[in-house]
Amino acid sequence: MPRGDKSKYTDKQERKADHIAEGYEKRGVSDKEAERRAWATVNKDDGGGKKEGGSGRGEHTGHPAAHKGGRIGGKASASRSAASRSETAKKAAATRKRNAEHRAH
């Protein structure tokens, strides 16, 4: 099987790669780079192509790439002053209170 051949991937893996690539393209990544990243993510999740036959119940992969979100964020908030974060928190609390009152009626 030559490098880049996708014949061993399942339909589900191909759909997954398409969906991931669309997300990258929406964020301004080039088509070629989005495709490369998408297949790298599928490989990381599933360990490569899986079309080998069998009952359709493969081993659980754990989906490591899907668990990455949330761990890499927070830099923008950390770079702001405590007073700025507090002001934003007070504004959010006031908005939640206003919305709760609105819903109660």
PDB file of C-alpha atoms in Angstrom:
ATOM      1  CA  MET A   1       0.000   0.000   0.000  1.00  0.00           C
ATOM      2  CA  PRO A   2       1.659   3.286  -1.085  1.00  0.00           C
ATOM      3  CA  ARG A   3       1.959   6.196   1.326  1.00  0.00           C
ATOM      4  CA  GLY A   4      -1.180   8.332   1.311  1.00  0.00           C
ATOM      5  CA  ASP A   5      -3.443   5.474   0.200  1.00  0.00           C
ATOM      6  CA  LYS A   6      -6.730   5.708   2.112  1.00  0.00           C
ATOM      7  CA  SER A   7      -8.263   2.402   0.953  1.00  0.00           C
ATOM      8  CA  LYS A   8      -7.786   0.725   4.350  1.00  0.00           C
ATOM      9  CA  TYR A   9      -9.827   3.329   6.229  1.00  0.00           C
ATOM     10  CA  THR A  10     -13.456   2.721   7.170  1.00  0.00           C
ATOM     11  CA  ASP A  11     -16.290   4.967   5.994  1.00  0.00           C
ATOM     12  CA  LYS A  12     -16.609   6.276   9.545  1.00  0.00           C
ATOM     13  CA  GLN A  13     -12.921   7.228   9.654  1.00  0.00           C
ATOM     14  CA  GLU A  14     -13.266   9.031   6.308  1.00  0.00           C
ATOM     15  CA  ARG A  15     -16.335  10.954   7.554  1.00  0.00           C
ATOM     16  CA  LYS A  16     -14.438  11.846  10.717  1.00  0.00           C
ATOM     17  CA  ALA A  17     -11.462  13.163   8.699  1.00  0.00           C
ATOM     18  CA  ASP A  18     -13.777  15.230   6.472  1.00  0.00           C
ATOM     19  CA  HIS A  19     -15.465  16.766   9.504  1.00  0.00           C
ATOM     20  CA  ILE A  20     -12.143  17.621  11.171  1.00  0.00           C
ATOM     21  CA  ALA A  21     -10.779  19.119   7.933  1.00  0.00           C
ATOM     22  CA  GLU A  22     -13.876  21.327   7.563  1.00  0.00           C
ATOM     23  CA  GLY A  23     -13.271  22.696  11.048  1.00  0.00           C
ATOM     24  CA  TYR A  24      -9.680  23.593  10.216  1.00  0.00           C
ATOM     25  CA  GLU A  25     -10.715  25.209   6.910  1.00  0.00           C
ATOM     26  CA  LYS A  26     -13.293  27.361   8.729  1.00  0.00           C
ATOM     27  CA  ARG A  27     -10.433  28.622  10.896  1.00  0.00           C
ATOM     28  CA  GLY A  28      -8.414  29.654   7.853  1.00  0.00           C
ATOM     29  CA  VAL A  29      -6.055  26.685   7.437  1.00  0.00           C
ATOM     30  CA  SER A  30      -5.250  25.822   3.811  1.00  0.00           C
ATOM     31  CA  ASP A  31      -7.068  22.846   2.245  1.00  0.00           C
ATOM     32  CA  LYS A  32      -3.908  20.740   1.986  1.00  0.00           C
ATOM     33  CA  GLU A  33      -2.809  21.435   5.572  1.00  0.00           C
ATOM     34  CA  ALA A  34      -6.348  20.857   6.907  1.00  0.00           C
ATOM     35  CA  GLU A  35      -6.459  17.478   5.161  1.00  0.00           C
ATOM     36  CA  ARG A  36      -3.040  16.519   6.562  1.00  0.00           C
ATOM     37  CA  ARG A  37      -4.028  17.485  10.113  1.00  0.00           C
ATOM     38  CA  ALA A  38      -7.381  15.713   9.832  1.00  0.00           C
ATOM     39  CA  TRP A  39      -5.812  12.380   8.833  1.00  0.00           C
ATOM     40  CA  ALA A  40      -3.138  12.784  11.528  1.00  0.00           C
ATOM     41  CA  THR A  41      -5.936  13.179  14.080  1.00  0.00           C
ATOM     42  CA  VAL A  42      -7.801  10.110  12.783  1.00  0.00           C
ATOM     43  CA  ASN A  43      -4.562   8.104  12.977  1.00  0.00           C
ATOM     44  CA  LYS A  44      -3.934   9.342  16.517  1.00  0.00           C
ATOM     45  CA  ASP A  45      -7.469   8.385  17.566  1.00  0.00           C
ATOM     46  CA  ASP A  46      -7.792   5.025  15.819  1.00  0.00           C
ATOM     47  CA  GLY A  47      -4.247   3.891  15.114  1.00  0.00           C
ATOM     48  CA  GLY A  48      -4.585   4.002  11.313  1.00  0.00           C
ATOM     49  CA  GLY A  49      -6.809   2.201   8.841  1.00  0.00           C
ATOM     50  CA  LYS A  50      -9.055  -0.571  10.122  1.00  0.00           C
ATOM     51  CA  LYS A  51     -10.593  -2.334   7.068  1.00  0.00           C
ATOM     52  CA  GLU A  52      -9.525  -5.859   7.920  1.00  0.00           C
ATOM     53  CA  GLY A  53     -12.914  -7.585   8.223  1.00  0.00           C
ATOM     54  CA  GLY A  54     -14.229  -9.079  11.448  1.00  0.00           C
ATOM     55  CA  SER A  55     -17.423  -8.462  13.327  1.00  0.00           C
ATOM     56  CA  GLY A  56     -17.212  -4.689  13.323  1.00  0.00           C
ATOM     57  CA  ARG A  57     -16.440  -4.462  17.025  1.00  0.00           C
ATOM     58  CA  GLY A  58     -12.827  -3.350  17.241  1.00  0.00           C
ATOM     59  CA  GLU A  59     -10.905  -2.545  20.392  1.00  0.00           C
ATOM     60  CA  HIS A  60     -11.681   0.703  22.177  1.00  0.00           C
ATOM     61  CA  THR A  61      -9.276   3.487  21.203  1.00  0.00           C
ATOM     62  CA  GLY A  62      -9.955   5.982  23.980  1.00  0.00           C
ATOM     63  CA  HIS A  63     -10.050   8.837  21.416  1.00  0.00           C
ATOM     64  CA  PRO A  64      -7.074  10.768  22.831  1.00  0.00           C
ATOM     65  CA  ALA A  65      -7.444  13.737  20.458  1.00  0.00           C
ATOM     66  CA  ALA A  66     -11.044  14.276  21.538  1.00  0.00           C
ATOM     67  CA  HIS A  67      -9.957  14.744  25.159  1.00  0.00           C
ATOM     68  CA  LYS A  68      -7.455  17.513  24.454  1.00  0.00           C
ATOM     69  CA  GLY A  69      -9.890  20.441  24.528  1.00  0.00           C
ATOM     70  CA  GLY A  70      -9.881  22.595  27.638  1.00  0.00           C
ATOM     71  CA  ARG A  71      -6.326  21.752  28.659  1.00  0.00           C
ATOM     72  CA  ILE A  72      -4.695  24.135  26.216  1.00  0.00           C
ATOM     73  CA  GLY A  73      -6.865  27.200  26.819  1.00  0.00           C
ATOM     74  CA  GLY A  74      -6.792  29.916  29.474  1.00  0.00           C
ATOM     75  CA  LYS A  75      -3.793  31.921  28.267  1.00  0.00           C
ATOM     76  CA  ALA A  76      -5.883  34.989  27.413  1.00  0.00           C
ATOM     77  CA  SER A  77      -7.506  35.049  30.836  1.00  0.00           C
ATOM     78  CA  ALA A  78      -4.207  34.474  32.644  1.00  0.00           C
ATOM     79  CA  SER A  79      -2.606  37.477  30.968  1.00  0.00           C
ATOM     80  CA  ARG A  80      -5.304  39.871  32.245  1.00  0.00           C
ATOM     81  CA  SER A  81      -5.148  41.678  35.584  1.00  0.00           C
ATOM     82  CA  ALA A  82      -7.159  40.437  38.574  1.00  0.00           C
ATOM     83  CA  ALA A  83      -9.240  43.626  38.539  1.00  0.00           C
ATOM     84  CA  SER A  84     -10.135  43.122  34.886  1.00  0.00           C
ATOM     85  CA  ARG A  85     -11.181  39.494  35.480  1.00  0.00           C
ATOM     86  CA  SER A  86     -13.219  40.517  38.528  1.00  0.00           C
ATOM     87  CA  GLU A  87     -15.003  43.250  36.560  1.00  0.00           C
ATOM     88  CA  THR A  88     -15.915  40.739  33.854  1.00  0.00           C
ATOM     89  CA  ALA A  89     -17.155  38.248  36.458  1.00  0.00           C
ATOM     90  CA  LYS A  90     -19.388  40.894  38.064  1.00  0.00           C
ATOM     91  CA  LYS A  91     -20.797  41.846  34.675  1.00  0.00           C
ATOM     92  CA  ALA A  92     -21.529  38.177  33.885  1.00  0.00           C
ATOM     93  CA  ALA A  93     -23.213  37.668  37.259  1.00  0.00           C
ATOM     94  CA  ALA A  94     -25.419  40.706  36.657  1.00  0.00           C
ATOM     95  CA  THR A  95     -26.377  39.378  33.226  1.00  0.00           C
ATOM     96  CA  ARG A  96     -27.258  35.947  34.673  1.00  0.00           C
ATOM     97  CA  LYS A  97     -29.353  37.598  37.387  1.00  0.00           C
ATOM     98  CA  ARG A  98     -31.160  39.783  34.834  1.00  0.00           C
ATOM     99  CA  ASN A  99     -31.850  36.783  32.599  1.00  0.00           C
ATOM    100  CA  ALA A 100     -33.124  34.718  35.535  1.00  0.00           C
ATOM    101  CA  GLU A 101     -35.537  37.497  36.484  1.00  0.00           C
ATOM    102  CA  HIS A 102     -36.679  37.727  32.870  1.00  0.00           C
ATOM    103  CA  ARG A 103     -37.347  33.965  32.729  1.00  0.00           C
ATOM    104  CA  ALA A 104     -39.260  33.994  36.025  1.00  0.00           C
ATOM    105  CA  HIS A 105     -42.013  36.203  34.588  1.00  0.00           C
TER     106      HIS A 105
END
